[in-house]
Every structure is written in structure tokens, then in C-alpha cells.
């Protein structure tokens, strides 16, 4: 089983910055993709950003140029640096990780989610 622990959410003023982190632990053999998704009240969950094993990144259109995803393979941790935050970025941000256990069975897991609120 894999555990995902997220941190870094909170309240920030428009134009401000926050950094989210998500650390995976457990019986991990390998990690393929790590990513962040968000869901605002009354809206569907959407991709924010994801990063592949080789460091290839994908961003949602609404965050391009403002958010940066990165990872530390040694720590099994993915980061989301969020700059120039807007009220419309307010949502619950959840980490998603897929890979393989030490028994080589594949997994895809979600974190518990962390609230990001952008408001003056």
C-alpha cells in the first residue's frame, strides 16, 4: 500500500504564492507519474500539472506560466510552486501518484487533498 501525505495549502492573497508538496511512502518499487489535480465547489476535478518519470511536464491551460511542478526522486516527493495566484485558483488540490509496488503490481493513489484559498 502507498501513502500520500500532502502539505502546503492555506489562505493567500491574490497575487501571492504557495508551494504544495506530496510525499509518497510504502512498499514502492517505482513511481511513474506524479501530479496535482484540483476541484472547486460545483466544478469537475481538473488537471493542474503532472510530471513523468523522465521529468516531462504537462500543465492545465489555466495555470501555464504561473505554476511549476517539480519532484525529488530520492524523497518520492512532488512539489507544486504556485505564483500569481488568482481567486479562481481556489480549490481542493489533490496529489495523484501511479507506479508499482515491490511485488510489481501497479497502483494509482490519491492524497487526502489540501485546501487552497485565494482571497483578499
CSV table of C-alpha atoms in Angstrom, one decimal:
chain,number,residue,atom,x,y,z
A,1,UNK,CA,0.0,0.0,0.0
A,2,UNK,CA,1.2,3.5,-0.7
A,3,UNK,CA,0.5,6.5,1.5
A,4,UNK,CA,0.5,10.1,0.2
A,5,UNK,CA,1.0,13.0,2.6
A,6,UNK,CA,0.3,16.5,1.3
A,7,UNK,CA,1.1,19.8,2.8
A,8,UNK,CA,1.4,23.5,2.0
A,9,UNK,CA,-2.2,24.6,1.4
A,10,UNK,CA,-3.7,27.6,3.1
A,11,UNK,CA,-5.1,31.1,2.6
A,12,UNK,CA,-3.2,33.6,0.4
A,13,UNK,CA,-4.0,37.0,-1.1
A,14,UNK,CA,-4.4,37.4,-4.9
A,15,UNK,CA,-1.0,37.7,-6.5
A,16,UNK,CA,0.6,35.7,-3.7
A,17,UNK,CA,2.4,32.4,-3.8
A,18,UNK,CA,2.2,29.0,-2.2
A,19,UNK,CA,4.1,25.7,-2.5
A,20,UNK,CA,2.4,22.4,-2.2
A,21,UNK,CA,4.3,19.1,-1.5
A,22,UNK,CA,3.2,15.5,-1.6
A,23,UNK,CA,5.4,12.6,-0.4
A,24,UNK,CA,4.8,9.0,-1.2
A,25,UNK,CA,5.8,6.2,1.1
A,26,UNK,CA,5.1,2.5,1.4
A,27,UNK,CA,6.1,-0.6,-0.5
A,28,UNK,CA,7.2,1.2,-3.6
A,29,UNK,CA,9.2,-0.3,-6.3
A,30,UNK,CA,8.8,2.5,-8.8
A,31,UNK,CA,6.9,5.7,-9.5
A,32,UNK,CA,5.8,6.6,-13.0
A,33,UNK,CA,3.8,9.9,-12.9
A,34,UNK,CA,3.2,12.3,-10.1
A,35,UNK,CA,0.6,15.0,-10.5
A,36,UNK,CA,-1.7,17.6,-8.9
A,37,UNK,CA,-5.4,17.9,-9.6
A,38,UNK,CA,-7.9,20.4,-8.2
A,39,UNK,CA,-11.6,20.6,-7.7
A,40,UNK,CA,-13.5,23.8,-6.9
A,41,UNK,CA,-17.1,23.7,-5.5
A,42,UNK,CA,-19.6,22.9,-8.1
A,43,UNK,CA,-16.9,22.1,-10.7
A,44,UNK,CA,-15.3,18.9,-12.0
A,45,UNK,CA,-11.8,17.9,-11.0
A,46,UNK,CA,-9.2,19.1,-13.4
A,47,UNK,CA,-5.6,18.5,-14.1
A,48,UNK,CA,-3.3,21.2,-12.7
A,49,UNK,CA,0.1,19.7,-13.6
A,50,UNK,CA,1.9,16.3,-13.8
A,51,UNK,CA,5.4,15.2,-14.2
A,52,UNK,CA,6.6,11.9,-15.7
A,53,UNK,CA,9.4,9.6,-14.7
A,54,UNK,CA,11.7,11.4,-17.1
A,55,UNK,CA,10.7,14.8,-16.0
A,56,UNK,CA,8.3,15.6,-18.8
A,57,UNK,CA,5.7,18.0,-17.6
A,58,UNK,CA,2.1,18.8,-18.5
A,59,UNK,CA,0.1,21.8,-17.3
A,60,UNK,CA,-3.5,22.8,-17.4
A,61,UNK,CA,-4.2,25.8,-19.6
A,62,UNK,CA,-5.3,28.0,-16.8
A,63,UNK,CA,-2.1,27.6,-14.8
A,64,UNK,CA,0.6,27.7,-17.6
A,65,UNK,CA,3.2,30.3,-16.9
A,66,UNK,CA,2.2,30.6,-13.2
A,67,UNK,CA,2.6,27.2,-11.7
A,68,UNK,CA,5.7,24.9,-11.8
A,69,UNK,CA,5.8,21.2,-10.9
A,70,UNK,CA,9.0,19.5,-9.8
A,71,UNK,CA,10.0,16.4,-8.0
A,72,UNK,CA,12.7,14.9,-5.8
A,73,UNK,CA,13.1,11.3,-6.8
A,74,UNK,CA,15.2,10.4,-3.8
A,75,UNK,CA,12.4,11.7,-1.5
A,76,UNK,CA,9.5,10.4,-3.6
A,77,UNK,CA,8.1,13.9,-3.3
A,78,UNK,CA,6.4,16.2,-5.9
A,79,UNK,CA,6.1,19.9,-5.5
A,80,UNK,CA,3.8,22.5,-7.0
A,81,UNK,CA,5.0,26.1,-6.9
A,82,UNK,CA,2.1,28.4,-7.4
A,83,UNK,CA,2.7,32.0,-8.2
A,84,UNK,CA,0.5,34.9,-9.2
A,85,UNK,CA,-2.4,33.2,-7.6
A,86,UNK,CA,-6.0,34.2,-8.5
A,87,UNK,CA,-9.3,33.8,-6.7
A,88,UNK,CA,-10.3,31.3,-9.4
A,89,UNK,CA,-7.4,29.1,-8.2
A,90,UNK,CA,-9.3,28.4,-5.0
A,91,UNK,CA,-10.0,24.7,-4.8
A,92,UNK,CA,-9.0,21.5,-3.0
A,93,UNK,CA,-5.7,20.3,-4.5
A,94,UNK,CA,-5.1,16.6,-4.5
A,95,UNK,CA,-1.9,14.7,-5.3
A,96,UNK,CA,-2.0,11.7,-7.6
A,97,UNK,CA,0.8,9.1,-8.0
A,98,UNK,CA,1.0,6.0,-10.1
A,99,UNK,CA,3.7,3.3,-10.2
A,100,UNK,CA,4.4,-0.2,-9.0
A,101,UNK,CA,4.7,-1.9,-5.6
A,102,UNK,CA,7.6,-4.0,-4.6
A,103,UNK,CA,5.5,-7.0,-5.8
A,104,UNK,CA,5.4,-5.3,-9.2
A,105,UNK,CA,1.6,-4.8,-9.0
A,106,UNK,CA,0.7,-1.4,-10.4
A,107,UNK,CA,-1.1,1.3,-8.3
A,108,UNK,CA,-2.7,4.7,-8.7
A,109,UNK,CA,-3.3,6.6,-5.4
A,110,UNK,CA,-4.8,9.9,-4.4
A,111,UNK,CA,-3.8,12.1,-1.5
A,112,UNK,CA,-6.4,13.4,1.0
A,113,UNK,CA,-6.4,16.8,-0.5
A,114,UNK,CA,-5.3,20.2,0.7
A,115,UNK,CA,-7.4,23.4,0.6
A,116,UNK,CA,-6.0,26.4,-1.3
A,117,UNK,CA,-8.0,29.6,-0.8
A,118,UNK,CA,-7.1,32.8,-2.7
A,119,UNK,CA,-8.9,35.8,-1.2
A,120,UNK,CA,-8.3,39.3,0.0
